PDB file of C-alpha atoms in Angstrom:
ATOM      1  CA  UNK A   1     113.664  79.394  39.637  1.00  0.00           C
ATOM      2  CA  UNK A   2     110.721  81.651  40.300  1.00  0.00           C
ATOM      3  CA  UNK A   3     110.976  85.294  41.184  1.00  0.00           C
ATOM      4  CA  UNK A   4     109.697  86.703  44.454  1.00  0.00           C
ATOM      5  CA  UNK A   5     106.714  88.311  42.695  1.00  0.00           C
ATOM      6  CA  UNK A   6     105.791  84.978  41.096  1.00  0.00           C
ATOM      7  CA  UNK A   7     106.083  83.288  44.492  1.00  0.00           C
ATOM      8  CA  UNK A   8     103.801  85.913  46.039  1.00  0.00           C
ATOM      9  CA  UNK A   9     101.215  85.265  43.317  1.00  0.00           C
ATOM     10  CA  UNK A  10     101.477  81.506  43.903  1.00  0.00           C
ATOM     11  CA  UNK A  11     100.982  81.963  47.656  1.00  0.00           C
ATOM     12  CA  UNK A  12      97.991  84.244  46.984  1.00  0.00           C
ATOM     13  CA  UNK A  13      96.463  81.511  44.814  1.00  0.00           C
ATOM     14  CA  UNK A  14      97.082  78.870  47.502  1.00  0.00           C
ATOM     15  CA  UNK A  15      95.640  81.204  50.172  1.00  0.00           C
ATOM     16  CA  UNK A  16      92.429  81.586  48.183  1.00  0.00           C
ATOM     17  CA  UNK A  17      91.732  77.889  48.845  1.00  0.00           C
ATOM     18  CA  UNK A  18      91.822  78.270  52.652  1.00  0.00           C
ATOM     19  CA  UNK A  19      88.341  77.634  53.994  1.00  0.00           C
ATOM     20  CA  UNK A  20      88.641  79.234  57.453  1.00  0.00           C
ATOM     21  CA  UNK A  21      88.181  83.029  57.146  1.00  0.00           C
ATOM     22  CA  UNK A  22      90.490  83.822  60.089  1.00  0.00           C
ATOM     23  CA  UNK A  23      93.302  81.722  58.608  1.00  0.00           C
ATOM     24  CA  UNK A  24      92.795  83.328  55.190  1.00  0.00           C
ATOM     25  CA  UNK A  25      93.007  86.838  56.702  1.00  0.00           C
ATOM     26  CA  UNK A  26      96.155  85.934  58.667  1.00  0.00           C
ATOM     27  CA  UNK A  27      97.851  84.504  55.556  1.00  0.00           C
ATOM     28  CA  UNK A  28      96.801  87.598  53.589  1.00  0.00           C
ATOM     29  CA  UNK A  29      98.466  89.775  56.227  1.00  0.00           C
ATOM     30  CA  UNK A  30     101.632  87.656  55.910  1.00  0.00           C
ATOM     31  CA  UNK A  31     101.550  88.079  52.125  1.00  0.00           C
ATOM     32  CA  UNK A  32     101.205  91.849  52.585  1.00  0.00           C
ATOM     33  CA  UNK A  33     104.106  91.901  55.089  1.00  0.00           C
ATOM     34  CA  UNK A  34     106.349  89.872  52.768  1.00  0.00           C
ATOM     35  CA  UNK A  35     105.419  92.025  49.783  1.00  0.00           C
ATOM     36  CA  UNK A  36     106.114  95.233  51.742  1.00  0.00           C
ATOM     37  CA  UNK A  37     109.410  93.826  53.024  1.00  0.00           C
ATOM     38  CA  UNK A  38     110.418  92.919  49.477  1.00  0.00           C
ATOM     39  CA  UNK A  39     109.613  96.461  48.298  1.00  0.00           C
ATOM     40  CA  UNK A  40     111.775  98.131  50.969  1.00  0.00           C
ATOM     41  CA  UNK A  41     114.881  99.902  49.737  1.00  0.00           C
ATOM     42  CA  UNK A  42     117.508  97.735  51.470  1.00  0.00           C
ATOM     43  CA  UNK A  43     115.564  94.475  51.654  1.00  0.00           C
ATOM     44  CA  UNK A  44     117.374  91.186  51.309  1.00  0.00           C
ATOM     45  CA  UNK A  45     115.655  88.907  48.755  1.00  0.00           C
ATOM     46  CA  UNK A  46     116.767  85.729  50.561  1.00  0.00           C
ATOM     47  CA  UNK A  47     114.892  86.824  53.675  1.00  0.00           C
ATOM     48  CA  UNK A  48     111.579  87.144  51.828  1.00  0.00           C
ATOM     49  CA  UNK A  49     112.087  84.084  49.640  1.00  0.00           C
ATOM     50  CA  UNK A  50     112.727  81.825  52.663  1.00  0.00           C
ATOM     51  CA  UNK A  51     109.434  82.895  54.265  1.00  0.00           C
ATOM     52  CA  UNK A  52     107.587  82.500  50.943  1.00  0.00           C
ATOM     53  CA  UNK A  53     109.021  79.037  50.330  1.00  0.00           C
ATOM     54  CA  UNK A  54     108.047  77.927  53.832  1.00  0.00           C
ATOM     55  CA  UNK A  55     104.547  79.378  53.485  1.00  0.00           C
ATOM     56  CA  UNK A  56     104.124  77.689  50.077  1.00  0.00           C
ATOM     57  CA  UNK A  57     105.170  74.403  51.656  1.00  0.00           C
ATOM     58  CA  UNK A  58     102.566  74.773  54.413  1.00  0.00           C
ATOM     59  CA  UNK A  59      99.777  75.833  52.065  1.00  0.00           C
ATOM     60  CA  UNK A  60     100.534  73.006  49.610  1.00  0.00           C
ATOM     61  CA  UNK A  61      99.860  70.324  52.207  1.00  0.00           C
ATOM     62  CA  UNK A  62      96.501  68.757  52.817  1.00  0.00           C
ATOM     63  CA  UNK A  63      95.169  69.342  55.385  1.00  0.00           C
ATOM     64  CA  UNK A  64      96.828  72.676  56.060  1.00  0.00           C
ATOM     65  CA  UNK A  65      98.583  72.959  59.417  1.00  0.00           C
ATOM     66  CA  UNK A  66      99.842  76.369  60.443  1.00  0.00           C
ATOM     67  CA  UNK A  67     103.065  76.422  62.442  1.00  0.00           C
ATOM     68  CA  UNK A  68     105.312  79.199  63.707  1.00  0.00           C
ATOM     69  CA  UNK A  69     105.694  81.908  62.571  1.00  0.00           C
ATOM     70  CA  UNK A  70     102.477  81.641  60.535  1.00  0.00           C
ATOM     71  CA  UNK A  71     100.294  80.627  63.504  1.00  0.00           C
ATOM     72  CA  UNK A  72     100.050  84.297  64.411  1.00  0.00           C
ATOM     73  CA  UNK A  73      99.890  87.595  62.557  1.00  0.00           C
ATOM     74  CA  UNK A  74     103.156  89.014  61.178  1.00  0.00           C
ATOM     75  CA  UNK A  75     105.181  91.210  63.517  1.00  0.00           C
ATOM     76  CA  UNK A  76     105.025  94.997  63.204  1.00  0.00           C
ATOM     77  CA  UNK A  77     108.827  95.161  63.436  1.00  0.00           C
ATOM     78  CA  UNK A  78     111.123  94.087  60.572  1.00  0.00           C
ATOM     79  CA  UNK A  79     111.359  90.381  59.851  1.00  0.00           C
ATOM     80  CA  UNK A  80     114.309  88.387  61.109  1.00  0.00           C
ATOM     81  CA  UNK A  81     115.735  85.489  59.068  1.00  0.00           C
ATOM     82  CA  UNK A  82     113.413  82.476  59.087  1.00  0.00           C
ATOM     83  CA  UNK A  83     115.950  80.271  60.863  1.00  0.00           C
ATOM     84  CA  UNK A  84     116.153  82.807  63.690  1.00  0.00           C
ATOM     85  CA  UNK A  85     112.351  83.079  63.920  1.00  0.00           C
ATOM     86  CA  UNK A  86     111.970  79.298  64.032  1.00  0.00           C
ATOM     87  CA  UNK A  87     114.775  78.990  66.587  1.00  0.00           C
ATOM     88  CA  UNK A  88     113.151  81.604  68.818  1.00  0.00           C
ATOM     89  CA  UNK A  89     109.765  79.886  68.504  1.00  0.00           C
ATOM     90  CA  UNK A  90     111.343  76.606  69.525  1.00  0.00           C
ATOM     91  CA  UNK A  91     113.239  78.166  72.433  1.00  0.00           C
ATOM     92  CA  UNK A  92     110.030  79.799  73.718  1.00  0.00           C
ATOM     93  CA  UNK A  93     108.448  76.337  73.952  1.00  0.00           C
ATOM     94  CA  UNK A  94     111.544  74.674  75.448  1.00  0.00           C
ATOM     95  CA  UNK A  95     112.849  76.899  78.262  1.00  0.00           C
ATOM     96  CA  UNK A  96     116.200  75.086  78.456  1.00  0.00           C
ATOM     97  CA  UNK A  97     117.073  76.147  74.887  1.00  0.00           C
ATOM     98  CA  UNK A  98     118.719  79.550  74.462  1.00  0.00           C
ATOM     99  CA  UNK A  99     117.082  82.068  72.122  1.00  0.00           C
ATOM    100  CA  UNK A 100     118.517  82.323  68.633  1.00  0.00           C
ATOM    101  CA  UNK A 101     120.699  85.362  68.098  1.00  0.00           C
ATOM    102  CA  UNK A 102     120.934  87.375  64.914  1.00  0.00           C
ATOM    103  CA  UNK A 103     121.579  84.967  62.066  1.00  0.00           C
ATOM    104  CA  UNK A 104     122.746  86.036  58.621  1.00  0.00           C
ATOM    105  CA  UNK A 105     122.387  83.604  55.706  1.00  0.00           C
ATOM    106  CA  UNK A 106     125.642  82.265  54.300  1.00  0.00           C
ATOM    107  CA  UNK A 107     124.277  80.043  51.529  1.00  0.00           C
ATOM    108  CA  UNK A 108     120.810  79.664  50.075  1.00  0.00           C
ATOM    109  CA  UNK A 109     120.331  77.251  47.210  1.00  0.00           C
ATOM    110  CA  UNK A 110     117.078  76.150  45.560  1.00  0.00           C
ATOM    111  CA  UNK A 111     116.473  73.327  43.144  1.00  0.00           C
ATOM    112  CA  UNK A 112     115.508  74.319  39.610  1.00  0.00           C
ATOM    113  CA  UNK A 113     111.863  73.369  40.137  1.00  0.00           C
ATOM    114  CA  UNK A 114     111.635  75.049  43.577  1.00  0.00           C
ATOM    115  CA  UNK A 115     110.814  71.804  45.386  1.00  0.00           C
ATOM    116  CA  UNK A 116     113.900  71.850  47.617  1.00  0.00           C
ATOM    117  CA  UNK A 117     115.778  74.545  49.504  1.00  0.00           C
ATOM    118  CA  UNK A 118     119.090  74.210  51.331  1.00  0.00           C
ATOM    119  CA  UNK A 119     120.338  76.972  53.583  1.00  0.00           C
ATOM    120  CA  UNK A 120     123.513  77.346  55.623  1.00  0.00           C
ATOM    121  CA  UNK A 121     123.548  79.972  58.362  1.00  0.00           C
ATOM    122  CA  UNK A 122     126.156  81.160  60.849  1.00  0.00           C
ATOM    123  CA  UNK A 123     125.332  82.664  64.233  1.00  0.00           C
ATOM    124  CA  UNK A 124     127.446  85.289  66.057  1.00  0.00           C
ATOM    125  CA  UNK A 125     129.315  82.557  67.963  1.00  0.00           C
ATOM    126  CA  UNK A 126     130.576  81.145  64.672  1.00  0.00           C
ATOM    127  CA  UNK A 127     128.391  78.037  64.818  1.00  0.00           C
ATOM    128  CA  UNK A 128     127.020  76.894  61.482  1.00  0.00           C
ATOM    129  CA  UNK A 129     123.494  75.566  61.010  1.00  0.00           C
ATOM    130  CA  UNK A 130     122.222  73.742  57.940  1.00  0.00           C
ATOM    131  CA  UNK A 131     118.627  73.011  57.044  1.00  0.00           C
ATOM    132  CA  UNK A 132     116.727  71.699  54.086  1.00  0.00           C
ATOM    133  CA  UNK A 133     113.061  71.925  53.121  1.00  0.00           C
ATOM    134  CA  UNK A 134     111.435  69.720  50.513  1.00  0.00           C
ATOM    135  CA  UNK A 135     107.999  70.235  48.985  1.00  0.00           C
ATOM    136  CA  UNK A 136     106.699  67.400  46.817  1.00  0.00           C
ATOM    137  CA  UNK A 137     104.937  68.558  43.669  1.00  0.00           C
ATOM    138  CA  UNK A 138     102.413  66.484  41.747  1.00  0.00           C
TER     139      UNK A 138
END
């Protein structure tokens, strides 16, 4: 399992291969935001590692497609858990879906080679959400 600093370095390397200057600047700003969030006194490492894993997954694909939350610059306010950010992005596009409330991670497990992540989250209503991300490595 890689550390957050190693993941940041890997994302920086992947970002150096982006050809569009505007996309490269936006990803650089995300890297800075994630690095600053990780350095905060009471930061939660799972919060940063989820964003880094998702960004690595996007940057490892060919061609690169940017999706929420990485389609725009990082927010000035503190980051919310990735599941909440993705839920809010989805609910903004589908008006009949309610916005995601504050979500705290319950379980976060990564495979030994960092190609798969499983997360279980619970919202304030007690509902449990599970998701898995897989990144094939050559």
